[in-house]
Each structure stands twice: as C-alpha cells, then as structure tokens.
Amino acid sequence: MENNTTNHSRRSFLKSSLLAGGGLMISFSGLAKFNFDGKTTVVNGSEEWSEVTGYIKITPDNLIKILNPNPEFGQNVMTSLPMIIAEELDVDWQKIMVEMGPHDNMKLGPQFTGGSNSVRMYWKPLREAGAAARNMLMQAAAQTWAVPVEEITTKAGTLYHEKSGKSGTYGAFASKASAIAIPKGVKLKDIRSFNTVRNSKKNVEGQKIVTGKPLFGMDHTQEGMLIAMIEHPHAFGMKLKSFDATETLKMPGIKDVFSMKLYEDGFEQAGFDTRTFNDLLVVVGNTTWEVMNARKKLKVIWEPIAERKETIAGFRGKNEVTIPAGLESTTTQLAKMTALAKQPAKQLRRDGDPETAFKNAAHILERTYTAPFLAHNCMEPMNFFAHVTEEKALLVGPHQAPGWIEPTVSKILNLPPDKIEIQMTRMGGGFGLRAYGHYVIEAALISKKVKAPIKLVYSREDDMTYGIYRPMYMATYRAALDANKNLIAFHVKGGGIPEHAVHPNRFPAGTVDNYLAEGWEIPSNITIGAFRAPGSNFNAASEQSFLDELAEFAGKDPIDFRLALLKRGKENPVGKNNEYDADRYAGVLNLVKEKSGWNAPENKKYSRGVAAYFCHNSYAAHVVDMVKKDGQPYVERVFSALDCGVVINPDAAINMVQGAVVDGIGNALYGGLTHKDGAAEQNNFNRYRMIRMKEAPKTIEVHFVENNIDPTGLGEPPFPPVFGAVANALHKNMGKRFYNQPFSKDFATK
Amino acid sequence: MAVYNLKINGQTKQVDVDPATPILWVLREHLDMPGTKYGCGVAMCGACTVHLNGVAVRSCQLPVVAVGNKEITTIEGLSENGDHPVQKAWLEHDVAQCGYCQTGQIMTAAALLKANPHPTEAQIDTAMSGNVCRCGTYVRIREAIQSAAKQQ
Ligand code: FES
Ligand code: FES
C-alpha cells in the first residue's frame, strides 16, 4: 500500500506539549502539496509542501478532544476530519469530543475550505497525527510496564499488554507520552481494517443546530458591539459621489455615517481580496433593524466610474486587469457574446486536423448553449465581527479561507499577523463566495474607524447585488460525423463574461482524433468568483447535453455512446494531458446504468436523462427521472453514482450528493441574475427563484464506487452533471431541446 | 420606543423598542435568542419562522406592536431538552448541512404536525415550500417529517 507510514520531511514537525494539569497535546504539522488547480495529489518529501494541522488533546482522566482544523460550511468536515484522526488514534468515537480548532495561519497552514480539498489535503496528515499520537502512548505504556513496545496493543482508547494482563487508559499515559520524541515512520492502518472511517457518524454539531445554538457569524455578539452596514451603489459601474446623512443621523440608534475607501489607490490586491465597490458608505448603529431603517433615509448621489486598472497578485502570479466603464445590461451582453462567438478565438487545445475533418464530414451538428450569472445566495448573508484597536485585532466570523485574507488585514491595519486573531464560526453556506475577503476587510476597517467592536451585516439585498457571481457563459459545440455517423471531429468554442469555462483537456478530449478547444472572453465591471465547481458547472450542462443530442443523432444509446468514447480514450488516447481516468469515468456510468435500471421496461414511464462529469479529482454520473406534475416538468427520482475514492462518512457523503442534486436542479431550472443599466434585476428571493421542497425529487439514491483509492473531493463533483442530466430529461419530457439556462424560462413557450 | 411585555417560550420578557421592530430582531438582538435566523427579511425564505399561538409565522414580518398577548414559541423553547419529535427526527436523519435554515425548517415542520399530525407528502411539500435551503436538504427534511409524524 502507498503512503502507509508517517513521513516527516525536515520542514514538517510534530510537537507535543504538556497541558496545564498534565495532559498530552499533540500539534501536528505535516506537509501536503496543495495545488490550486486541484490536479496534484499528496506527495511525500517535496520542498513545496505547505503545512496542515490538526490537534489531539488528552487529559489524565481520559477526556479526548479532537480539534477540527478546517472551516465548516456544511460539507461535514467538523465531523469527517476528526474521524480520520480518531481512526488512527484508535479511540471510541462515542467518547471523544470535537471542537473547532483555532486559526493560526503562520503555524498551522492553509485551513481552508474550497475546491473540494478539505478531506483530500488533510487525509494523510491527519492519519499521521493520529498514528503518531497512538505510538507515543504505546511507548509510554511500554516504559512504565517495562515491556517491549511491540507487545503493546490498543483498543478504543485503552492500552493493553496481553502477557502481563496490564492495561491502562490513554489518559493515564498521556502526560508521560508528551515527553517522548515524535516517532518517525509509524505504520498507518491498512485501509481495509478501518472501523471509524467508512462508518456513518452523525454530525457532531447536530444537536446544537436543531436547538438553535449560536454557531454562525451572524450570531456572534459581544458587550458594546455596534452594527455596521454598507450602502453600496445600486448598479455596477457606479461609485459614490456625495451623500447627505442628516436624516439618517436623526434616526434612533444611529451612531455614525461616513464614507471610506476599502483599498487605497494603487493597493495590490491578493487573489481573493476582491472589491466590487471600493468607496464604502457606512452606517453604524446599535441594532441591525435600526441601521436597516436608517439607511432608507440616506440621500446619496452616485456617479459612473471611469475605466480603471487593478493589480491582483493571485495564486497564478501578478496580473493587471482593466475594469471597463459603463452600465451593462443582459440583453446587450448577450448580443456582444453572440457577435464575439463568431470571431476567431484563442486556441486552447488541438489534436489532428479538425478543419479538414469538418470539411469532409457527412454530417455536422452544431449547437450553442448559454447560462446566466448566478448569485451564491448562501442562506446566511455575508457578515463579520471585528474589534480592532491600536495593538491588536480580533476578527470572528464565517470565512472559507481566513489565511488568505489575513495578510491583507495585516497590511491594511498595519498590524503584524501575530496581533491578528481570527476565529472561525460555522458558515451558513459558502459555495465559493466565502473564499473572498472583502467583507472581512471592510469589518476590520470599520471597527478601526469607529474604535469599537462592530459586526458588519449584509442584508439579503446587499448580498445578492454585490457581485462575485458565477460568470455568464456561452459555448458553441460542433461535431463532425462520417457517413456511418461515427464521430470524427469535435470542436468546443466557449466564451464568458468575463471568463470562459472551457477545460480543454477533459472528456471528450482524448477520445476523438480531431479535436479543437477555443476560448474567448469579454471584460466586465460585474465581478465574478468561484461558484460550486467553477467552469465545470457550465461545461457539464452544455457538453453533456450536446453529447446526448449527438448520441441521439447517431442513433446510439447515450450511455453506450459515452462508454464507447471512453473505451477509445483508454485503449488509444488521443493527445496528451488528458485529465481524467477513462476507467473511473466509465465506472460511474456503468454503476448508474445498473442502479437506475437504465433499460428496465418499468422505467420507460419516466423521461430519463443521463450525464456524467469529472472535476475536482472525482467522477459523478446521474440519471434523472422526470414526470409532469401540475403540467410542469418535475424531477421525481434521481440515481447518482460517485467515485471519490475512500468515503470517510458515508451518510454525510450521501447527504452532500443529495444536496448537490437538488441545488443543481434548482440552478438549472430557475437560477439566474440579470442586469439592466448595471443594476441587478433580482435582489431578494421574491425575484430570484430558489428551488423549494415541492420541486425537489422524492428520492435521490446515491451509490459510491467502492475502492481503496485516497479520497478526493465531493462537495463540487456531483453538482455539474446534474445540469446536463436535467437538460436531457427535459428533452424527453417536453419534446424539445433546452439550450439556455435557466430552462424554466422557456417552459411556457413549448 | 415603547415597552412591551412579550410572552415567549412560557416566560414574560420585557423589551423597550420601536413598535415597528420585527420580532426577528427583538429575539436576536434584544433578547439574546439567536436561534431564529435572518435570511431575506421579506417573508420569502422561512429562516425566521417562529410560532404565534402555535401557528408558524415569519418573524421578519411580525412587528412587536402586533403581538399583544399572543404566545411566541421559538426554537429555543420548542422543547425542554431539544427532544421535540421533530428535532429528534432531524438528528436521526442527520438532515443538516450548513444548518443555517434548519431552525426555521424545524419550526415550520413542528407547526405543521401540530395542526395536521399525519400529513400527506403533498401537504408536507405545501407547508414546507416557504422555507428555502440552499444546501438542498429537502429530501431529508421530508423524510424526517414523515418519521416524526409516525412517532407522535
Ligand atoms: S427572514 Fe423572514 S422569511 Fe426570510
Ligand atoms: S442546511 Fe444550509 S441552507 Fe439549509
């Protein structure tokens, strides 16, 4: 087995220390390579590794506490990551305590939630942390009992020496163990012998959630805390010119109204700092309701922003971007896209001779797909608590990657990182939006300015109209077929505002002799950001819908059609850099085919749509069964098949896939944000349609491919192919193809 | 500002607030009961659901002046020890993902089962469709309500 011992390169370390009262605390920093394109898996011994950390605390009375290192936004890390430690530590899951760990960017590594990486990047380091701790306890017991450590065994938090009949709890040896040097090369468990991981465990915060305990950033409060809200322009492309707060300041509970800049001119932003609006008009008062009310009395004059340049130092290097001026509207954006889609675009990949193949084709199929901006609509709007003084800063709230924002907070407040404490609360959703830092920085600056602890609160309207959306997309797919309707060339030309979604090295690249991928982009002042499975969430809609139509045109079953391509991709792949594993891709298609009874006569009554996709290192396939309900298409059942390697917490993983399916159906059918003269036309749930229970399937059956491959992501992979499967089921249900999201806007025109 | 004596979870609580203040914010910011959530402020998400005389209402739309003598129940007072059948069913089905919407979902479900102890699936869907869950936990919510209905 690979990766089966603990490994410590010279930059990694395990530290143990005595707790007050004499317990063992192991703070572990392993090094795992993390790559933001999500391609690289854990590698041993590389200089480029960055630190990841977990904690184990044991008291003499055998209380065992495991600290979750990573921010929780509903993906279950608060439960699943400690399970990994518990497995190797060999403790009784029912008897341990789990707590959110502290944030320590300098010492403890990334601590971020995004890119479906939590389990993947912590898998090995947390196993090592558990195994090393167990070994130290065994050594302590061996010394005390004067027996060889090899004769010590453990079971559920107790150490045994069978020959002498001696036994003792971990707690009894914790103090002694803490003085023992960190062992190297400790053998990790054989995955096949796991008894905590791979067994469903309930959400450790379940009881707190169902009783309404203050878990979220919105719930954070402190003596003397004020509430701050920001009035931002009601249109992209506008900024603050002047304001009159006379009436606002007369309102009850209002303390202050002022304007300030988020970043000073020329500030070099980090990749996730973000700013949609740089001039902040801030209202501060005693309570949220008072501030909300008082904002209505503001008299503000906004003015257009000129074209501007911003320097962004992201993970892929420094980049100067030009933000255009102007008030954009969806209709003109669509017209621009349609025009640019016909112009030459940037080549992203080429195999064979696609032009000749298209020239010689007996049949050509060409289809164009579009998708709108999407708002994240986390149920908990953006918010953050800040208490900034001359000496230090305390920041508390929901963020996916506090460590990415901390350096900027440090620069802006002119405080060293060790004077900045960030506490991570549970997040009421994130979906990518909470990886961005503007609201954290805003909170810090406001607290500094008003010299008081404040909580910055975004209203739903503020949240929905701030930007950082899923981009707006368009893509044209073309396929060339010979006289026997065999696929001989494939061409994707994708565009977006402001970026395209084309992943040139993904399926069906590698399975077609002649292949061309191209991309084009239109800059915009409407800001965008990561949204659950960025790029993939559009590709899997358009490409999987196109493949379905292609299979139909070729007279083939849509699953068999894909499997045949994958067979080609495995046996005789075209080109290099194909990102996916054709076997695992085919594996989820075969599994969903079997579990859904794809060809069973009793399922003929459903309008069935299938789609599969690979992203974030995992494979997902769905069969969507649609019927008519009250005259409208309704997804009644879904069958899902996933391959994400070892599944840590099966029931929680099923929950996540079910959620991704519902989220996917909702966004495919109803999601979308449009603009008129720079202003969002939807600013709350009365205009932005969210999927609701009556539109959610009756059953979503989830199956995992069973293997012992190191775990990969699960938060994102099941989401994208839902769009394609829904589109394909709609075709059966409505008797026509749907090319433009959200699909429900075309229902009436059937 | 005006003084109100509110009956909340079987106790009388006094607050001095603007008459238009929604109960949502009275609970969250004046009475330190943050289990009731803000999601939209326009009666479209259900995160703020409480019971008014046993009936589910959106507390973001309920001004304190309109409450009078009526009894408010919040998630904090739904059961003594977090063991209302609906709460238990929620744990049994491990419904929550991020969890933010769930107190509102639970309050709507508890009011539904009080009025209609054995709802059909369609009745559940209708009653619950005012509560949004971006994490998409609807399938489990529906199952949990069905379990809770059986246990009553
Ligand atoms: S906050 Fe009251 S319904 Fe959304
Ligand atoms: S559990 Fe996250 S919004 Fe419902």
XYZ file of C-alpha atoms in Angstrom, chain A residues 236-237 324-341 370-373 469-474 495-498 520-528 673-681:
52
model
C -22.185 48.025 -11.268
C -20.077 50.713 -12.881
C -14.240 48.685 -18.142
C -16.569 51.595 -17.521
C -20.243 51.501 -18.413
C -23.619 50.292 -17.203
C -24.173 46.810 -18.569
C -27.439 45.113 -19.427
C -28.077 41.428 -20.016
C -29.563 41.987 -23.457
C -26.553 43.930 -24.732
C -24.211 41.438 -23.091
C -25.910 38.596 -24.926
C -25.675 40.466 -28.212
C -21.955 41.085 -27.630
C -21.417 37.424 -26.846
C -23.267 36.276 -29.917
C -21.096 38.546 -32.064
C -17.812 37.515 -30.439
C -18.699 33.818 -30.659
C -25.898 29.904 -22.667
C -26.071 30.357 -18.932
C -26.639 33.464 -16.818
C -24.801 34.958 -13.873
C -21.200 35.844 -9.308
C -20.826 32.711 -11.334
C -19.814 34.166 -14.765
C -22.206 34.450 -17.677
C -21.394 31.834 -20.308
C -21.905 30.924 -23.929
C -16.827 32.235 -24.039
C -17.796 34.126 -20.973
C -18.232 37.415 -19.211
C -15.605 37.942 -18.003
C -12.920 33.958 -25.739
C -13.699 36.479 -23.037
C -15.438 39.830 -22.619
C -14.324 42.072 -19.763
C -16.942 43.459 -17.428
C -17.315 45.511 -14.284
C -19.739 42.940 -12.900
C -17.498 40.946 -10.589
C -17.314 37.177 -10.614
C -29.336 37.016 -12.315
C -29.967 39.610 -14.997
C -28.966 43.258 -15.193
C -30.391 46.430 -16.601
C -28.195 49.517 -16.787
C -25.759 47.934 -14.373
C -28.373 47.130 -11.737
C -29.305 43.601 -10.751
C -32.922 42.873 -11.609
